[in-house]
Coordinates of C-alpha atoms in Angstrom, one line a residue:
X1 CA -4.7 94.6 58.2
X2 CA -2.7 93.2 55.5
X3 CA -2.4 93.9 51.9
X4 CA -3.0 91.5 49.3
X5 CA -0.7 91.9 46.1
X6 CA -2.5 92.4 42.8
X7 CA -1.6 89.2 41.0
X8 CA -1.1 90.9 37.2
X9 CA -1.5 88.0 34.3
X10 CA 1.3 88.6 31.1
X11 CA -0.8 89.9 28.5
X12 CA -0.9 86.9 25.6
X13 CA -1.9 86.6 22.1
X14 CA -5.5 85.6 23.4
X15 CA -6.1 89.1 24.5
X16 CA -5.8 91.0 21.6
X17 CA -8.9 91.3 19.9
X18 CA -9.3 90.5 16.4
X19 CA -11.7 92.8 14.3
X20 CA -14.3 91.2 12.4
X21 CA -14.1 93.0 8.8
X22 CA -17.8 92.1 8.5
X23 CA -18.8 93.5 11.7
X24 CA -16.1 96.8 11.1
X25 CA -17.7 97.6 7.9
X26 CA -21.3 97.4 9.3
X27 CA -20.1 99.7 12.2
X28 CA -18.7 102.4 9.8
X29 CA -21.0 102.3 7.4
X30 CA -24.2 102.8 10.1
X31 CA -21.9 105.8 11.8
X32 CA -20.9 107.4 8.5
X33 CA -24.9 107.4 7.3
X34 CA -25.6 108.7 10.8
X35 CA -23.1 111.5 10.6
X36 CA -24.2 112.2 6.8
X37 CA -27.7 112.5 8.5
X38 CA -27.0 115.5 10.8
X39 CA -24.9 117.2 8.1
X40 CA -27.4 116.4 5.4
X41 CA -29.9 119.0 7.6
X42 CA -26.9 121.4 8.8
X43 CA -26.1 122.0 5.1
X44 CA -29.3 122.5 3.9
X45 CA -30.0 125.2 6.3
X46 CA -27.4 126.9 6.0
X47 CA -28.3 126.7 2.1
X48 CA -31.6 128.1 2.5
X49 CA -30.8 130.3 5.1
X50 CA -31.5 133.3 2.9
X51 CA -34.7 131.8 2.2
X52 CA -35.5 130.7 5.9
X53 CA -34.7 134.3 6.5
X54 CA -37.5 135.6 4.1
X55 CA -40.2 133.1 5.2
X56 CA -39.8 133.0 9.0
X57 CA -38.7 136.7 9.6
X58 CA -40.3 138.8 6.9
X59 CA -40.7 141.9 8.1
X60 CA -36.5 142.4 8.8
X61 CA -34.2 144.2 6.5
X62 CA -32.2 141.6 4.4
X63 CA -29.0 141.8 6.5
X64 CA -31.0 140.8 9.6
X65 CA -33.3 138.2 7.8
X66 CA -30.1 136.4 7.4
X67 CA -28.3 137.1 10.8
X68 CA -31.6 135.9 12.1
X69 CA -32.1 132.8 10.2
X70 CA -28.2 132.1 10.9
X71 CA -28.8 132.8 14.4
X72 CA -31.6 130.2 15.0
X73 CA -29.2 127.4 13.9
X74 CA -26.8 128.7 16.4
X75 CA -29.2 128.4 19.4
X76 CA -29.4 125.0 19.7
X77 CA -25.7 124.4 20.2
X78 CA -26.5 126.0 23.5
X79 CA -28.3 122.5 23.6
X80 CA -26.4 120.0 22.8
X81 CA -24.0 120.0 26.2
X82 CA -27.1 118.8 27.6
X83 CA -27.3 116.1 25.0
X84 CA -24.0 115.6 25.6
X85 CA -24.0 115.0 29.5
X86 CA -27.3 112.9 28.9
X87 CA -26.3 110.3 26.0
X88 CA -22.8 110.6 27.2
X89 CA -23.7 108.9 30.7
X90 CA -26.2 106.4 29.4
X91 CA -23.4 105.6 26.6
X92 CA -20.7 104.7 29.1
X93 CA -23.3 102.6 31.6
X94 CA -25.4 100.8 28.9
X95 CA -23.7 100.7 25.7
X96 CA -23.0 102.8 22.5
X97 CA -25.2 100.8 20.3
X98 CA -28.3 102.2 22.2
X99 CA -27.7 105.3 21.8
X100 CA -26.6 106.0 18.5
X101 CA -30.2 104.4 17.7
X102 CA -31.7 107.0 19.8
X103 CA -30.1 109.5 18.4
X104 CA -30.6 108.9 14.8
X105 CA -34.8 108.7 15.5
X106 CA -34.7 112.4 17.3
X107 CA -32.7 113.7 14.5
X108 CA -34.6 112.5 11.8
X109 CA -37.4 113.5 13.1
X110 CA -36.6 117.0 14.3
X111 CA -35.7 117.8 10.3
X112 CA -38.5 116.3 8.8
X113 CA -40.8 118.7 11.5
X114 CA -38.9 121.6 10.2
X115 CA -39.9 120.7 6.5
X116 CA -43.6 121.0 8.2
X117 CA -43.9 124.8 9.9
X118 CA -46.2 126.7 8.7
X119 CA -44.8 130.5 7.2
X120 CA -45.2 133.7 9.4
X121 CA -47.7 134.8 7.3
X122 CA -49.9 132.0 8.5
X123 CA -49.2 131.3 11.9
X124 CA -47.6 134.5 13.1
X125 CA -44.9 134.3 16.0
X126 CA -44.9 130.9 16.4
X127 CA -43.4 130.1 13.2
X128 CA -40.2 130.8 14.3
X129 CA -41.1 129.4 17.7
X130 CA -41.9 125.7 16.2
X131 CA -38.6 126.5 14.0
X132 CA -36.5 126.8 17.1
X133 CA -37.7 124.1 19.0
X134 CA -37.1 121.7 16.2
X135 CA -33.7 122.8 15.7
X136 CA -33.2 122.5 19.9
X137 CA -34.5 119.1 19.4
X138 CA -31.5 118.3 17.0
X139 CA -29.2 119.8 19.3
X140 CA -30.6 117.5 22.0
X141 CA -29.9 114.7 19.7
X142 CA -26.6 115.5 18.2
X143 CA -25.2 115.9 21.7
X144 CA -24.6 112.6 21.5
X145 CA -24.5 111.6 17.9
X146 CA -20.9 112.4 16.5
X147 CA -19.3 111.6 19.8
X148 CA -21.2 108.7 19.8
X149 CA -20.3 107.5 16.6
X150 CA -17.0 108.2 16.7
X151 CA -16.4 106.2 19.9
X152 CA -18.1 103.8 17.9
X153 CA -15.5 103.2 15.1
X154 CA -12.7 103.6 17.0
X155 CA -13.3 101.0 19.3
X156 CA -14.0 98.6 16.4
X157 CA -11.3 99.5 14.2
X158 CA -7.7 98.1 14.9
X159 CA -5.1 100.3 16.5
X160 CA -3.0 100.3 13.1
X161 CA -5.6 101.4 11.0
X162 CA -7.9 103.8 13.1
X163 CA -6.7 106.8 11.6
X164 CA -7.8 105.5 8.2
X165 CA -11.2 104.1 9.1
X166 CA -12.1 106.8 11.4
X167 CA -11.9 109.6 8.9
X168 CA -15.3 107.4 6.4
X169 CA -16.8 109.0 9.5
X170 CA -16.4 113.0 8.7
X171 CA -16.7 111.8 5.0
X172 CA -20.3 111.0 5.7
X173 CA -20.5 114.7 7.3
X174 CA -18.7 115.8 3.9
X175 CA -21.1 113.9 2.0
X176 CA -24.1 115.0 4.0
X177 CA -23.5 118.4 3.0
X178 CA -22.9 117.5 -0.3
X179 CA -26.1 115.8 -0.7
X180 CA -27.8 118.1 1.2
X181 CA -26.5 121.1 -1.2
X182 CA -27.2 118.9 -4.6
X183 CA -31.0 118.2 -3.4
X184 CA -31.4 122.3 -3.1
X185 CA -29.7 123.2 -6.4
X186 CA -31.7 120.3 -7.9
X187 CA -34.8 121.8 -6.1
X188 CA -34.6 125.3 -6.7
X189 CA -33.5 125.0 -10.6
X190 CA -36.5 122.4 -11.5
X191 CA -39.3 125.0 -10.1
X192 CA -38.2 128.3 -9.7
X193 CA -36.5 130.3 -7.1
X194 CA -40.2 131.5 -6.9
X195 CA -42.2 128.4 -6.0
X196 CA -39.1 127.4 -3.7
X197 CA -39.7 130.2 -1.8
X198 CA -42.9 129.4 -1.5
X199 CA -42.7 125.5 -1.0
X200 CA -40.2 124.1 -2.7
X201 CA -37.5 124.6 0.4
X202 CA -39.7 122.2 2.7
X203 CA -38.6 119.2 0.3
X204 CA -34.8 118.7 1.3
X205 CA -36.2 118.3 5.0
X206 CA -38.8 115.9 4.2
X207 CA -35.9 113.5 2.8
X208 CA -34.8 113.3 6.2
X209 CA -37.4 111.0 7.2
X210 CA -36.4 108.0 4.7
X211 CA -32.6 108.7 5.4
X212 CA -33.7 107.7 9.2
X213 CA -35.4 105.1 8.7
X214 CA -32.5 103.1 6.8
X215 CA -29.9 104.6 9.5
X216 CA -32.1 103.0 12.5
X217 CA -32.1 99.9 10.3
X218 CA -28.4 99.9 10.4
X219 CA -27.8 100.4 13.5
X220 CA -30.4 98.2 15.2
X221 CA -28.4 95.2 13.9
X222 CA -25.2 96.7 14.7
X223 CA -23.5 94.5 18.4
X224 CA -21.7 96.5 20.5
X225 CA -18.3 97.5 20.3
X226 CA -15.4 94.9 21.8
X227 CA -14.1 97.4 23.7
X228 CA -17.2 98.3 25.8
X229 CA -18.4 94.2 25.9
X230 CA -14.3 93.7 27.3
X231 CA -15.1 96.8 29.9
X232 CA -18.7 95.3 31.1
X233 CA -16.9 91.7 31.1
X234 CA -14.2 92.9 33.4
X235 CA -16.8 94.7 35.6
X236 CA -19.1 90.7 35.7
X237 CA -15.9 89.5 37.2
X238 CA -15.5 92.0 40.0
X239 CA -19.2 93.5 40.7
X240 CA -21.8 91.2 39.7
X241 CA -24.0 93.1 41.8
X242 CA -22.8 96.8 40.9
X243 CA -23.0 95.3 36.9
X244 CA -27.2 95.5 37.7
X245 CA -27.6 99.1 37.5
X246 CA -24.8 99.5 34.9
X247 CA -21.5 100.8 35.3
X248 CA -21.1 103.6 37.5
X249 CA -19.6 106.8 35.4
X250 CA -18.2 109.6 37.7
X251 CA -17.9 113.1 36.7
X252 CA -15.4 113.9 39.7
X253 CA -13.2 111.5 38.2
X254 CA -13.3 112.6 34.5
X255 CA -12.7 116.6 35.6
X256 CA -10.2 115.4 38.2
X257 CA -8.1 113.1 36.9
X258 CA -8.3 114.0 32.8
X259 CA -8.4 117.8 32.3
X260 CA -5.3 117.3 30.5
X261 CA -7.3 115.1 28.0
X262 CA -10.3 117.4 28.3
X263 CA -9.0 120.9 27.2
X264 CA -6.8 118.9 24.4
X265 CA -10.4 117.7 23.1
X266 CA -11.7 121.0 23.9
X267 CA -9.2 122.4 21.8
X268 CA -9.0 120.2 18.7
X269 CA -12.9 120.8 17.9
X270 CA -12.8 124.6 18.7
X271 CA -10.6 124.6 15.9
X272 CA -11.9 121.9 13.6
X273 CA -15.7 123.3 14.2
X274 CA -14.8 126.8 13.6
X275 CA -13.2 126.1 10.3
X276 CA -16.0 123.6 9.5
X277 CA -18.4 126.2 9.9
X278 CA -17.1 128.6 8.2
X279 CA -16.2 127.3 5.0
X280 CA -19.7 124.7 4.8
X281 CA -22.3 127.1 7.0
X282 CA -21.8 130.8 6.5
X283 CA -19.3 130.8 3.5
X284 CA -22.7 130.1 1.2
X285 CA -24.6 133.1 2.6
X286 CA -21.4 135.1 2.4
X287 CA -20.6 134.8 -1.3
X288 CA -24.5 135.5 -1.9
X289 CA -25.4 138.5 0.4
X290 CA -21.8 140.1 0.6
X291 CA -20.1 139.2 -2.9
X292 CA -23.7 139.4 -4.3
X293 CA -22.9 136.0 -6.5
X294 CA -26.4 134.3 -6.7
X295 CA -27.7 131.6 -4.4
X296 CA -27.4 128.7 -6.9
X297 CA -23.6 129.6 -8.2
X298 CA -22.8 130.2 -4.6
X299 CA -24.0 127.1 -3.9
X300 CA -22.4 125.0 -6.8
X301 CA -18.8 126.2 -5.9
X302 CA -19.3 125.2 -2.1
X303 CA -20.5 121.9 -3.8
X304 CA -17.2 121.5 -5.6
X305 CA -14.9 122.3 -3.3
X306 CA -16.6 120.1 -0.9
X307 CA -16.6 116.9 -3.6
X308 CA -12.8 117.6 -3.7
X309 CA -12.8 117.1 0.2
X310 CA -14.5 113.7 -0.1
X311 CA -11.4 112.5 -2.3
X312 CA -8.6 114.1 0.2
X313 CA -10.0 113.1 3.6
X314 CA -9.5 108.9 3.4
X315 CA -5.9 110.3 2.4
X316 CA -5.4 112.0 5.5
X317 CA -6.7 109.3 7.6
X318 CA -4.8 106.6 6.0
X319 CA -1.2 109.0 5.8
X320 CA -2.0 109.9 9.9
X321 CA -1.5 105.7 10.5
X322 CA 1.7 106.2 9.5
X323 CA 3.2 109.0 10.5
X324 CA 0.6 110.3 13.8
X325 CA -2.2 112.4 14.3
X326 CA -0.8 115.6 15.9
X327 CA 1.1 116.7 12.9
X328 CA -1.4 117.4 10.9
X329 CA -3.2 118.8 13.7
X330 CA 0.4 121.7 14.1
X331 CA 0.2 121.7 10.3
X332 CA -3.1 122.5 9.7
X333 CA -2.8 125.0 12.4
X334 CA 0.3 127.2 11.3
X335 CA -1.5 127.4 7.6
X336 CA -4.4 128.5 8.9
X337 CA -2.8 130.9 10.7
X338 CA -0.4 132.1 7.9
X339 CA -2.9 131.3 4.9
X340 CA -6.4 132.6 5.7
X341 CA -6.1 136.7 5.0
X342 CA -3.7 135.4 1.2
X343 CA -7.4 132.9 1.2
X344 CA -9.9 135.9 1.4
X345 CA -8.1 137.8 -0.6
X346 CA -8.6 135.4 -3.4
X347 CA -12.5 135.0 -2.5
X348 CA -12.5 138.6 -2.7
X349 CA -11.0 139.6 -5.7
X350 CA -14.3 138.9 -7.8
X351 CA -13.0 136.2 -10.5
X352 CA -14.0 133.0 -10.3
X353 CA -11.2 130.6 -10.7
X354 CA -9.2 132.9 -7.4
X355 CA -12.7 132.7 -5.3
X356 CA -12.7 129.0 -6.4
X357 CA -8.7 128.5 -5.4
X358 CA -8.9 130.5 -2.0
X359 CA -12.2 128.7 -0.8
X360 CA -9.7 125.4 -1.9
X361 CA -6.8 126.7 0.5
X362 CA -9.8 126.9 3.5
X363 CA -10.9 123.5 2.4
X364 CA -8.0 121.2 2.6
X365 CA -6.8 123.1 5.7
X366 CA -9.9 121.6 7.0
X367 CA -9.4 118.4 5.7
X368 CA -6.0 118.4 7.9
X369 CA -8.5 118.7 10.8
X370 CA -11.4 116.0 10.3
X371 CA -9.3 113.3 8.9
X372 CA -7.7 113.0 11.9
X373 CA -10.2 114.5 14.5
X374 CA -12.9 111.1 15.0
X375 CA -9.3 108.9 14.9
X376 CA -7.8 111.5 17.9
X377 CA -10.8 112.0 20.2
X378 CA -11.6 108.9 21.6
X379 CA -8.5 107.8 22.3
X380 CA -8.0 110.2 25.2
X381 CA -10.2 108.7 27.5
X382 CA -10.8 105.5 29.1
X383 CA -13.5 103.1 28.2
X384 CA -15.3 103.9 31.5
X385 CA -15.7 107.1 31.3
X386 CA -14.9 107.7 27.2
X387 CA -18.2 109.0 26.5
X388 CA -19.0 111.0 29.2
X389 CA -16.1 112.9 28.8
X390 CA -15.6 113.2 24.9
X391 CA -19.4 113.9 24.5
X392 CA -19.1 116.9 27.7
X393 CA -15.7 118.3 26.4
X394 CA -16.8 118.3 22.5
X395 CA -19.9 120.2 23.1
X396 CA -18.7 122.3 25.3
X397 CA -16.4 123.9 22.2
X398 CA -19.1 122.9 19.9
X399 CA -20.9 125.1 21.8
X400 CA -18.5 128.0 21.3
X401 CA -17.6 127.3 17.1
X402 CA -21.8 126.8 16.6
X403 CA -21.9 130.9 17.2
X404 CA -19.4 130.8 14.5
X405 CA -22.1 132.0 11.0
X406 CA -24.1 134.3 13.4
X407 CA -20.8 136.2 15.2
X408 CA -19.0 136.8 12.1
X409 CA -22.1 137.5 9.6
X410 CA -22.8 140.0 12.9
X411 CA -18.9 141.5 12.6
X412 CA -18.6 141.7 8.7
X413 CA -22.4 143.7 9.1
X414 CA -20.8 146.1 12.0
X415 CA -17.4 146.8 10.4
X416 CA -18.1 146.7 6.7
X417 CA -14.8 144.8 6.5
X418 CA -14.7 141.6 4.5
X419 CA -11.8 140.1 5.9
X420 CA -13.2 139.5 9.4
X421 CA -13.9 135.8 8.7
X422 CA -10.3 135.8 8.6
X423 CA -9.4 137.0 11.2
X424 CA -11.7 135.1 13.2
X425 CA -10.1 132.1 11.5
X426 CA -6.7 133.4 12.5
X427 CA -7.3 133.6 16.5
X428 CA -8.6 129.9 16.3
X429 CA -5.5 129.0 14.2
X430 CA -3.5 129.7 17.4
X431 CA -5.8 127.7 19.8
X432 CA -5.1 124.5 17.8
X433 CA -1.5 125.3 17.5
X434 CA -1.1 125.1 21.1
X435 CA -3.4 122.3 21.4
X436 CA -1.0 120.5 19.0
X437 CA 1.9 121.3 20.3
X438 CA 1.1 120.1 23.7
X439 CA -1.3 117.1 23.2
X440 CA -0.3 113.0 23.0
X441 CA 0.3 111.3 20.2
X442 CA -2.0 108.6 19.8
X443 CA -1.9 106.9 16.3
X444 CA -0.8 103.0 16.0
X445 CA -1.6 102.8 19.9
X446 CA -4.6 100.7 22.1
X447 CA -7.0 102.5 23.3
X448 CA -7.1 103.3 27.1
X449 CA -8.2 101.3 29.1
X450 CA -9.0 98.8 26.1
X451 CA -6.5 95.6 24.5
X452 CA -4.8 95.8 21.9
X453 CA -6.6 95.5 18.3
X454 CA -5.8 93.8 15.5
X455 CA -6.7 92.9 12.0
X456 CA -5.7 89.2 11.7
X457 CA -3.3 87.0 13.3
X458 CA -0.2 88.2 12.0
X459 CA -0.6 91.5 13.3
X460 CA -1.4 90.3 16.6
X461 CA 1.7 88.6 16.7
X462 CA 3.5 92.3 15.7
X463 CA 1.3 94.2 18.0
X464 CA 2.1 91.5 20.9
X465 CA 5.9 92.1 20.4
X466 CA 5.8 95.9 20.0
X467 CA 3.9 95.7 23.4
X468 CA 6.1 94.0 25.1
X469 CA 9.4 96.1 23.5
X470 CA 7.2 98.9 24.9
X471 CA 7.3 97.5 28.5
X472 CA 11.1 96.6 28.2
X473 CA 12.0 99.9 27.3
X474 CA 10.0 101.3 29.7
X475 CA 12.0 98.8 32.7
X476 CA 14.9 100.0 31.3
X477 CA 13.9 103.5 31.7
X478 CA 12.7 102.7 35.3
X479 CA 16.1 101.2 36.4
X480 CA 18.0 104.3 34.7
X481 CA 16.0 106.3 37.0
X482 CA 16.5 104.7 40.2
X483 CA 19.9 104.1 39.9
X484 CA 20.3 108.2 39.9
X485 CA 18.3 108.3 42.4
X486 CA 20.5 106.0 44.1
X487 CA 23.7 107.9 43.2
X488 CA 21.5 111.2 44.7
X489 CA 20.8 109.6 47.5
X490 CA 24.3 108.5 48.7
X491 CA 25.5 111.8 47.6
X492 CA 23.1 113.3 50.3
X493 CA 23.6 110.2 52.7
X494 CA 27.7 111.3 52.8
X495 CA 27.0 115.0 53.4
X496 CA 24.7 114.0 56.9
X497 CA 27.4 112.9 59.7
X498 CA 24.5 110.4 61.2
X499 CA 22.9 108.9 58.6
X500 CA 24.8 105.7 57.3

C-alpha cells in the first residue's frame, strides 16, 4: 500500500483570525456576569453561614451550627466533577455557547430555591434535605460554568491580549462576592439582625432570579467562539458524516496523551481555590466565631479588601501579556509560602488596621493567582478536547479546595490553634510552587490546536512574522540536532570493522 504525503499549506495572513471588539466585549461581559452569578450565591452563603447554621440546624452547639452550615456548601463540590464530565463533553461536540446558557438557568435557579426552604422548625429534617439538594444542583451546574466561560474568552480574545481580558472574568467572581456581601450588610442593618434571622436572609437568594434572567439574555445572543466554528469547519472538510453526531471527544486520548497538561491544571486551581476560599468563604465566619468581631464588621472588612482586589486584578492580567503567566503563578506561590503565618499573625493580634493589613497580604497573593488563572487554563489543551479536559481536571481540585471552610473550621475547633488556616495555606503554597516551576509558558501564544489571533491588521502582520521566526528557529534547531547526530553516528560507524 502506498502512503500518501500530507500536503501542509504555508500559513498566510488569511488564517489569522481577527477579533471582533463588538463580539469580544459581548463575550466577556456575558461570562464575567455569569461568573459574578455563581459567586454572588457562594458569598452570600458563606456570609450567612452563621445564620444558615441557626435556622437549618438548631439544635447543635454553635461551633457545629457553623461546621455544619460550612459543611453543606462543601458537599456539592463532590458534584460538580460530574458537571464537569457532562457539560465538558457536550461543550467540546456541540459548542460552548450552549452550555454556558444551560448553565446560567440551573444556577439561577438552584439559589433562588434556597431563598425558598422552609426553617427546621417547620418542616423538620427535610430542611436541610431541600438545602442540600439545591446546593448539589449548583454544583451540577457550575461543573461546567467557570470552565466554560473561561474557554469562552480565551478563544475570543487575541493571543496578545488574553492575559488582560481573561482576568474581567475572576473580576466578575470578585464582584459577585462583593455584591453578594453589600446586599447582606444592606439587609441585615435595614431590619435587624432579628428579623434577618427570621426572614430577612432569604432576600439575597431571591436576587438570583433577575441576575439570571439578564445573564441568559446575554448569552443567548452571544455566536460561538472562532476557535470552536475553525475546529467544526476543519472537521466539515474531512467527516461530513462523522460532523452529524458532533465531534467525537475521547477520554483515552485526553488522560493519555495530556496528563502533563492535566496535573499542571490540577495544580494551579488547588492552589488558587484553596486561597480563594479561604480568604472569601471561611475567613468571614472566622473573624466572627473565633475573633468574636461581629457579623456585620466582619463582613465590611472582607468587603474592603475584596473592592481593593477588583482594582489589582485587570493589572495582573494586563502585566502577565507582557511578561508570562507562570511567574506570577512561582511568585504568588513562594509568598504564600513565606507570608501566611507573618499574615495571621496580623489578623490575630486584635487591632484593626493589622487584621485589616494581614487579610490585605492574603488578598493580593490571591490576586497573583486569578489574574492569571482563566488566561493559563485553557491554553493547555486542544480545541477538541479543551473542555473535556479543563472542566474534568478543574473539578477534580475543585473538588479537593471546596473542603477547604469545613476542614479547617474542623482543625482550628480540634486544636484550639488559630494559626491552622495557615498552615493549611502553607502546604498548598508548595503544590503551586512545583506546579510553576514545571508548567509551560503560555502568554502571547495561539492556542492549541487554534490559529493565531489578532486584534487588527497590523498585528496580524507581527503575529504572521513572529510565527514564521518561530518555525525558522525551530529548523535551525532541527538541523543542529541532526548534524550531531551525524557526527555520533560516524563516530560509532568507525569503531564497527563492517559497517561502512
Amino acid at each position: 500500500m502506498r502512503s500518501r504525503k500530507k500536503t501542509v499549506n504555508p500559513i498566510g495572513l488569511q488564517d489569522i483570525t481577527i477579533v471582533d471588539d463588538a463580539k469580544m466585549r459581548k463575550a466577556i461581559t456575558a461570562a464575567a456576569l455569569g461568573n459574578a452569578m455563581e459567586w454572588f450565591d457562594f458569598g452570600v452563603y458563606g456570609f450567612v453561614a452563621y445564620a444558615l447554621g441557626k435556622i437549618f440546624f438548631p439544635g447543635a452547639d454553635p461551633s457545629v451550627q457553623m461546621i455544619a452550615a460550612l459543611a453543606t456548601f462543601s458537599v456539592p463540590f463532590l458534584i460538580r466533577p460530574i458537571g464537569g464530565v457532562f457539560f465538558g463533553a457536550i461543550g467540546d461536540k456541540y459548542g460552548r455557547q450552549k452550555v454556558l446558557a444551560a448553565t446560567i438557568v440551573i444556577m439561577s435557579l438552584s439559589t433562588f430555591a434556597i431563598g425558598l426552604i422552609p426553617s427546621y422548625e417547620s418542616i423538620g429534617i427535610w430542611a436541610p434535605i431541600l438545602l442540600l439538594l439545591a446546593k448539589m444542583a449548583q454544583g451540577f451546574s457550575v461543573g461546567g460554568e467557570y470552565t466554560g466561560a473561561s474557554i469562552f474568552v480565551a478563544e475570543y480574545a487575541p493571543d496578545r491580549k488574553r492575559g488582560f481580558l481573561g482576568s474581567w472574568l475572576d473580576f466578575g467572581s470578585i464582584a459577585g462576592f462583593v455584591l453578594g456581601a453589600g446586599v447582606v450588610v444592606l439587609i441585615s442593618s435595614v431590619i435587624g439582625e432579628e428579623k434577618f434571622l427570621e426572614w430577612g436572609w432569604r432576600l439575597p437568594f431571591f436576587l438570583a432570579l433577575p441576575l439570571g434572567m439578564v445573564g441568559l439574555y446575554l448569552r443567548n445572543a452571544l455566536e460561538e467562539t472562532p476557535a470552536f466554528q475553525q475546529h467544526v469547519e476543519k472537521l466539515e472538510q474531512g467527516d461530513r458524516e462523522g460532523l452529524a453526531h458532533g465531534p467525537k471527544v475521547s477520554f483515552k486520548e485526553v488522560a493519555t496523551k495530556h496528563w502533563r497538561s492535566l496535573l499542571t491544571c490540577i495544580g494551579v486551581v488547588a492552589a488558587t481555590n484553596v486561597t480563594y476560599y479561604m480568604l472569601l468563604t471561611y475567613m468571614p465566619s472566622y473573624l466572627s466565631h473565633n475573633l468574636h468581631y461581629s457579623e456585620d464588621r466582619g463582613v465590611l472588612i472582607i468587603v474592603a479588601i475584596m473592592v481593593g482586589m477588583l482594582f489589582v486584578q485587570p493589572i495582573i492580567g494586563f502585566v502577565s501579556d507582557k511578561i508570562g503567566r507562570r511567574p506570577f503563578i512561582i511568585a504568588g506561590s513562594i509568598a504564600l509560602l513565606l507570608l501566611s503565618i507573618p499574615a495571621f499573625k496580623l489578623i490575630n493580634s486584635g487591632q484593626l488596621g493589622l487584621i485589616f493589613a494581614g487579610l490585605l497580604i492574603i488578598a493580593v497573593i490571591l490576586n497573583f493567582f486569578i489574574g492569571v488563572m482563566a488566561s493559563t487554563l485553557p491554553a493547555m489543551f486542544p480545541t477538541h478536547i479543551r473542555y473535556s479536559a479543563l472542566a474534568s481536571a478543574f473539578n477534580v481540585s475543585v473538588l479537593i479546595a471546596g473542603i477547604t471552610p469545613t476542614a479547617v473550621a474542623w482543625l482550628v475547633e480540634t486544636t484550639n490553634d488559630l494559626y491552622m488556616p495557615a498552615y493549611y495555606l502553607m502546604v498548598v503554597a508548595v503544590i503551586g510552587l512545583i506546579t510553576g516551576l514545571t508548567m509551560k509558558e503560555t502568554a502571547n501564544k495561539p492556542l492549541r490546536g487554534a490559529a493565531p489571533a489578532a486584534s487588527d491588521l497590523n498585528e496580524a502582520r507581527e503575529l504572521l512574522q513572529e510565527h514564521h521566526d518561530n518555525i525558522e528557529q525551530k529548523i535551525e534547531d532541527i538541523d543542529t540536532q541532526i548534524a550531531e547526530l551525524q557526527a555520533k553516528r560516524e563516530n560509532l560507524v568507525q569503531q564497527h570493522p563492517r559497517i561502512d
